Coordinates of C-alpha atoms and ligand atoms in Angstrom, one line a residue:
M1 CA 76.6 129.2 79.1
V2 CA 73.9 131.8 78.1
M3 CA 75.9 134.8 78.9
I4 CA 79.1 133.5 76.6
H5 CA 75.9 132.7 73.6
F6 CA 74.2 136.2 74.1
F7 CA 77.3 137.9 73.8
L8 CA 78.9 135.7 70.7
A9 CA 75.0 136.2 68.7
A10 CA 76.0 140.4 69.3
V11 CA 79.0 140.5 68.1
M12 CA 78.8 138.2 64.9
V13 CA 76.1 140.1 63.3
G14 CA 79.0 142.4 62.2
A15 CA 81.8 139.6 62.2
I16 CA 80.5 137.8 59.5
S17 CA 78.2 140.2 58.0
L18 CA 79.3 141.5 54.1
C19 CA 78.4 144.7 55.2
P20 CA 81.3 146.8 56.4
E21 CA 79.2 149.5 58.5
T22 CA 78.1 147.0 60.9
A23 CA 81.0 145.2 60.5
E24 CA 82.8 148.2 61.8
A25 CA 80.6 148.9 64.6
A26 CA 80.2 145.8 66.3
V27 CA 83.8 144.8 65.9
M28 CA 86.5 146.8 64.5
G29 CA 89.0 147.9 67.5
P30 CA 91.6 150.8 66.7
S31 CA 93.8 148.9 64.8
M32 CA 91.7 147.5 61.7
Q33 CA 89.4 151.0 62.0
K34 CA 93.1 151.7 59.9
L35 CA 92.5 148.9 57.5
T36 CA 89.5 149.1 54.4
W37 CA 87.1 146.7 52.9
H38 CA 88.1 146.2 49.7
Y39 CA 91.1 148.4 49.5
Y40 CA 92.1 148.0 46.3
K41 CA 88.9 147.9 44.5
V42 CA 87.7 151.3 46.4
Y43 CA 91.1 153.1 45.0
N44 CA 91.2 151.4 41.6
T45 CA 94.4 149.8 42.2
C46 CA 93.6 146.6 42.3
E47 CA 90.1 145.5 41.5
N48 CA 90.5 141.9 41.5
A49 CA 93.4 141.4 43.5
E50 CA 90.8 139.6 45.4
N51 CA 89.7 136.9 43.2
F52 CA 93.6 136.4 41.9
V53 CA 94.8 135.4 45.8
R54 CA 91.4 133.3 45.7
H55 CA 92.3 131.3 42.2
Q56 CA 95.8 130.9 42.9
V57 CA 94.8 129.7 46.6
E58 CA 91.9 127.2 45.1
K59 CA 94.7 125.5 42.3
F60 CA 96.9 124.8 45.2
Y61 CA 95.0 123.7 48.0
K62 CA 93.5 121.1 45.3
S63 CA 96.7 118.9 45.4
D64 CA 97.8 119.7 49.2
K65 CA 95.1 121.0 51.9
S66 CA 98.1 120.8 54.5
I67 CA 98.0 124.6 52.8
A68 CA 95.5 125.5 55.3
P69 CA 96.5 124.9 58.4
K70 CA 99.9 126.4 57.3
L71 CA 99.1 129.7 56.3
L72 CA 97.2 129.5 59.2
R73 CA 100.8 129.4 61.4
L74 CA 102.4 131.7 59.4
L75 CA 100.4 134.3 59.4
Y76 CA 100.1 133.8 63.1
S77 CA 104.1 134.0 63.5
D78 CA 103.5 137.3 61.8
C79 CA 100.8 139.2 63.7
F80 CA 101.5 138.5 66.7
V81 CA 105.5 139.2 66.1
T82 CA 105.8 143.4 65.5
G83 CA 102.1 142.7 63.9
C84 CA 101.3 142.0 60.1
D85 CA 103.5 143.3 58.3
A86 CA 104.8 140.5 56.1
S87 CA 108.1 140.5 58.7
I88 CA 107.8 136.5 58.6
L89 CA 108.4 136.3 54.8
L90 CA 112.1 139.0 54.7
E91 CA 114.5 136.3 54.3
G92 CA 118.2 136.8 55.6
P93 CA 120.3 135.8 58.8
N94 CA 119.2 137.2 61.5
S95 CA 115.3 137.9 60.0
E96 CA 112.0 136.4 61.7
R97 CA 112.4 132.5 59.7
M98 CA 115.3 132.0 61.3
A99 CA 114.0 131.9 65.2
P100 CA 114.1 128.4 66.5
Q101 CA 110.0 129.2 67.1
N102 CA 109.2 129.5 63.5
R103 CA 110.9 126.2 62.5
G104 CA 109.1 123.8 60.1
L105 CA 107.1 127.3 58.9
G106 CA 106.0 125.6 55.3
A107 CA 103.3 127.8 52.8
F108 CA 106.1 130.3 51.5
V109 CA 106.0 129.3 47.9
I110 CA 102.4 130.1 48.2
I111 CA 102.8 133.3 48.8
D112 CA 105.7 134.0 46.5
K113 CA 103.6 132.0 43.6
I114 CA 100.4 134.9 44.6
K115 CA 102.8 137.5 44.5
I116 CA 103.9 136.5 41.1
V117 CA 100.6 136.9 39.4
L118 CA 99.5 140.1 41.7
E119 CA 102.8 142.2 40.1
Q120 CA 102.0 141.1 36.2
R121 CA 98.5 142.0 36.9
C122 CA 99.0 144.9 38.8
P123 CA 102.7 145.7 39.8
G124 CA 104.3 147.2 42.9
V125 CA 100.1 147.7 44.7
V126 CA 99.3 144.8 46.5
S127 CA 101.6 144.2 49.7
C128 CA 102.6 140.8 51.2
A129 CA 100.9 141.6 54.1
D130 CA 97.8 141.4 52.3
I131 CA 98.5 138.6 50.4
L132 CA 99.3 136.3 53.5
N133 CA 95.6 137.8 55.0
L134 CA 93.6 136.9 52.4
A135 CA 95.4 133.7 51.0
T136 CA 95.0 132.0 54.7
R137 CA 91.4 133.5 55.0
D138 CA 90.7 131.2 51.5
A139 CA 92.8 128.7 51.8
V140 CA 90.8 127.8 55.6
H141 CA 87.4 128.4 54.2
K142 CA 87.8 125.6 51.6
A143 CA 89.0 123.6 54.8
G144 CA 85.4 124.7 55.9
A145 CA 86.1 127.5 58.1
P146 CA 83.5 130.4 57.4
S147 CA 84.4 133.3 54.8
Y148 CA 84.6 136.0 57.1
P149 CA 85.8 139.5 55.9
V150 CA 89.5 140.6 55.7
F151 CA 90.0 144.3 55.8
T152 CA 93.4 145.7 53.3
G153 CA 95.2 148.0 52.7
R154 CA 98.1 146.8 54.8
R155 CA 101.4 147.9 54.1
D156 CA 105.0 145.5 54.0
G157 CA 107.0 146.1 57.1
L158 CA 111.2 146.8 56.6
T159 CA 112.7 145.0 59.1
S160 CA 112.8 141.7 60.2
D161 CA 114.6 140.2 63.5
K162 CA 115.1 137.4 65.1
Q163 CA 115.8 138.4 69.0
T164 CA 112.1 139.9 68.0
V165 CA 110.3 137.0 68.2
D166 CA 108.3 136.4 71.1
L167 CA 106.1 133.7 70.4
P168 CA 106.1 131.2 72.9
S169 CA 106.5 127.2 71.9
P170 CA 103.4 124.8 71.8
S171 CA 104.5 123.6 75.0
I172 CA 103.2 126.6 77.0
S173 CA 101.7 127.0 80.6
W174 CA 98.5 128.1 80.4
D175 CA 99.2 131.4 82.5
T176 CA 102.0 132.3 79.9
A177 CA 99.7 131.8 76.6
M178 CA 97.0 134.4 78.6
A179 CA 99.0 136.5 79.5
Y180 CA 100.8 136.6 75.7
F181 CA 97.6 137.0 74.1
K182 CA 96.2 139.9 76.4
S183 CA 99.5 141.6 75.4
R184 CA 98.3 141.7 71.6
G185 CA 95.1 143.1 72.8
L186 CA 93.4 140.0 72.6
S187 CA 90.6 138.5 75.0
V188 CA 90.3 135.0 76.6
L189 CA 87.2 134.0 74.0
D190 CA 90.0 135.0 71.1
M191 CA 92.2 132.9 72.4
A192 CA 90.5 129.8 73.4
T193 CA 88.6 130.3 69.6
L194 CA 92.5 130.9 68.4
L195 CA 93.6 127.6 69.6
G196 CA 90.7 125.6 67.5
S197 CA 93.3 126.1 64.5
H198 CA 94.6 122.9 66.1
S199 CA 91.3 121.5 64.5
M200 CA 94.0 121.0 62.2
G201 CA 97.4 120.5 61.1
K202 CA 100.7 119.1 63.0
T203 CA 103.1 119.0 65.4
H204 CA 106.6 117.8 66.7
C205 CA 106.9 115.1 69.1
S206 CA 109.1 117.0 71.2
Y207 CA 106.5 119.2 72.3
V208 CA 104.2 116.5 73.7
V209 CA 107.2 114.2 75.1
D210 CA 107.1 115.7 78.5
R211 CA 103.2 115.8 78.9
L212 CA 103.0 112.3 78.3
H213 CA 106.0 110.4 79.8
N214 CA 107.7 112.9 82.7
F215 CA 105.0 115.7 83.3
N216 CA 106.3 118.9 84.7
K217 CA 109.3 116.6 86.3
T218 CA 107.1 114.2 87.9
G219 CA 108.0 111.2 86.3
K220 CA 104.7 110.5 85.2
P221 CA 102.1 111.4 82.2
S222 CA 99.8 114.4 82.9
S223 CA 96.9 114.3 84.8
T224 CA 94.8 115.5 82.4
I225 CA 95.4 113.0 79.7
N226 CA 92.3 110.5 78.6
K227 CA 94.3 106.9 79.2
S228 CA 92.8 105.3 76.3
F229 CA 94.7 108.6 74.1
L230 CA 97.8 108.1 76.4
T231 CA 98.4 104.6 75.5
E232 CA 97.9 106.2 71.7
M233 CA 99.8 108.8 71.9
A234 CA 102.7 107.4 74.1
K235 CA 103.2 104.4 71.0
Q236 CA 103.6 107.6 68.4
C237 CA 106.0 109.7 70.7
P238 CA 108.1 107.8 72.8
P239 CA 110.5 109.0 75.8
R240 CA 113.1 110.8 73.9
T241 CA 116.2 108.9 76.1
R242 CA 119.4 110.0 73.1
K243 CA 120.3 112.9 71.6
G244 CA 120.0 112.9 68.0
Q245 CA 116.4 110.8 68.6
T246 CA 114.0 111.0 65.8
D247 CA 111.2 114.0 66.3
P248 CA 108.2 112.9 64.7
L249 CA 105.1 115.0 63.4
V250 CA 102.2 114.3 64.7
Y251 CA 98.3 115.3 64.2
L252 CA 96.7 117.7 66.6
N253 CA 93.6 116.5 65.6
P254 CA 93.8 113.1 65.0
D255 CA 90.0 113.1 64.1
S256 CA 90.7 115.6 61.1
G257 CA 93.6 113.8 60.4
S258 CA 95.2 114.3 56.7
E259 CA 91.8 116.0 55.9
H260 CA 93.3 118.8 57.6
S261 CA 89.1 120.0 57.9
F262 CA 88.0 122.4 59.7
S263 CA 85.4 121.3 63.0
S264 CA 84.4 121.3 66.3
S265 CA 86.0 118.0 66.6
F266 CA 88.7 120.0 68.7
Y267 CA 86.5 121.0 71.5
S268 CA 84.8 117.5 71.6
R269 CA 88.4 116.0 72.4
V270 CA 89.2 118.7 74.8
L271 CA 85.8 117.9 76.9
S272 CA 86.7 114.1 76.6
Q273 CA 90.8 114.7 77.6
K274 CA 92.1 114.0 74.2
S275 CA 93.8 117.4 73.2
V276 CA 97.7 116.7 72.3
L277 CA 99.1 119.8 73.2
E278 CA 98.7 120.4 76.9
V279 CA 98.0 123.9 76.2
D280 CA 94.7 122.9 74.8
Q281 CA 93.9 120.8 77.6
Q282 CA 93.6 123.4 79.6
L283 CA 90.8 124.5 78.1
L284 CA 88.7 122.1 80.5
Y285 CA 90.5 123.4 83.3
N286 CA 89.2 127.2 83.6
D287 CA 85.8 128.0 83.8
D288 CA 85.3 130.8 80.7
T289 CA 87.2 128.7 78.6
K290 CA 85.3 125.2 80.1
Q291 CA 82.2 127.0 79.3
I292 CA 83.4 128.3 75.5
S293 CA 84.5 124.6 74.6
E294 CA 81.1 123.2 75.8
E295 CA 79.1 125.7 73.7
F296 CA 81.4 125.3 70.2
S297 CA 81.4 121.5 70.3
E298 CA 77.8 121.8 70.9
S299 CA 77.7 124.3 67.7
F300 CA 79.7 124.8 65.1
E301 CA 78.1 127.4 63.8
D302 CA 78.9 129.4 67.1
F303 CA 83.1 128.2 66.6
R304 CA 82.7 129.5 63.2
K305 CA 81.4 133.3 63.8
S306 CA 83.6 133.3 66.7
F307 CA 86.5 132.3 64.4
A308 CA 85.7 135.0 61.8
L309 CA 85.7 137.4 64.9
S310 CA 88.8 136.4 65.9
M311 CA 90.6 136.0 62.8
S312 CA 89.8 139.6 61.9
K313 CA 91.2 141.0 64.9
M314 CA 94.6 139.0 64.8
G315 CA 94.7 140.3 61.4
A316 CA 94.5 143.9 62.6
I317 CA 97.3 143.6 65.0
N318 CA 99.6 146.5 64.7
V319 CA 99.4 147.1 60.7
L320 CA 101.2 149.7 58.3
T321 CA 99.4 151.7 56.4
K322 CA 99.8 155.1 54.7
N323 CA 102.9 156.2 53.9
E324 CA 104.8 153.5 56.3
G325 CA 106.1 150.2 55.1
E326 CA 106.6 150.1 51.6
I327 CA 104.6 148.0 49.1
R328 CA 107.5 144.9 48.3
R329 CA 108.2 143.5 44.7
D330 CA 109.3 140.3 46.2
C331 CA 107.8 139.0 49.6
R332 CA 111.5 137.8 50.7
R333 CA 113.5 141.3 50.4
R334 CA 113.2 144.8 50.6
N335 CA 112.7 146.7 47.3
Ligands
LIG401 C1 105.4 122.0 88.5 O1 106.0 121.4 89.7 C2 106.2 122.8 90.8 C3 107.0 122.3 91.7 O2 106.9 121.2 92.1 C4 104.8 123.1 91.2 O3 104.9 124.4 92.3 C5 103.3 123.4 89.9 O4 102.8 124.1 90.3 C6 103.6 122.2 89.0 N1 102.9 122.9 88.0 C7 101.8 122.0 87.5 C8 101.7 122.3 86.0 O5 101.5 120.9 87.6
LIG402 C1 88.4 109.1 77.5 O1 88.0 108.3 76.5 C2 86.7 107.2 76.7 C3 87.2 106.5 75.4 O2 87.3 106.9 74.1 C4 85.8 108.1 76.4 O3 84.9 106.6 76.6 C5 85.8 108.4 78.1 O4 84.7 109.5 78.2 C6 86.8 109.5 78.4 N1 87.0 110.2 79.5 C7 86.8 111.1 79.7 C8 87.2 111.8 81.1 O5 85.8 111.7 78.9

């Protein structure tokens, strides 16, 4: 615990300080160095771009708090597949959006609205990839996360192919999840932290029925679930016995529920074996991540700081810059 704490303390200074020099020194990976602090202001192309985005997000958030988890999931689905290039926003029969893992993605209309505003103010300048990163930051900030620095200057990808979508299912095993995060240059700490995004939002029963009723084809629930929570969940997600049975949505964190608030209660639930997804509950069964969960459940501040850092890292995965890609005029279509 002490070591992780020290590690967080050391790296976080940069992550949430608003001084780009410190941030660079402390946290930037090779990919992040391609991006610029306040790109649109520095290059004088759209001085108020970030304010326009924030204003729109605040307007949407007032009427729908679920945009925070929806944008987070959209950003994750974009960045982990071919990098943060807004390829997830492109429409078409073979686009990433059509992959089964991306069923139920939302928040596209928010990005469209922000893009329309920006095209009116600064035509052809602000990329959809930056809009997605900025809007997610601002929405999760409204929900209770820190307002971490989003470096900008991303450009939009030209292609989107559902065959490239290798996002793991929410019912993924721990080892597969870990290998997946490592393949994107993220660490165990990043994974433990980003799983904390499940502090808000919903998932489908189909991703949890097996662990409730027939874990690993044993005909029994997973031994990792707290008995009282199992009873509660089993009511909401009965066994699937016939085709065409409805597939209800359940809250990923019943403590947060319809408030969709970002908090460290996710980690307290991990410790008392009340995680909804098996992969979240597995945080308890690995020494490193058990310590991280204990630390985050005790200190919301440590979780917030780590979240700021991991989000910055995720937002920099395989970004396109300079003359790569394009600046889309309509986020759903190539120019
Ligand atoms: C699932 O069952 C298989 C074969 O019975 C076993 O090897 C494996 O360890 C089990 N997995 C878990 C997560 O319990
Ligand atoms: C299971 O839940 C009960 C009731 O909320 C709680 O008192 C207990 O500590 C939990 N079990 C574990 C292993 O944390």
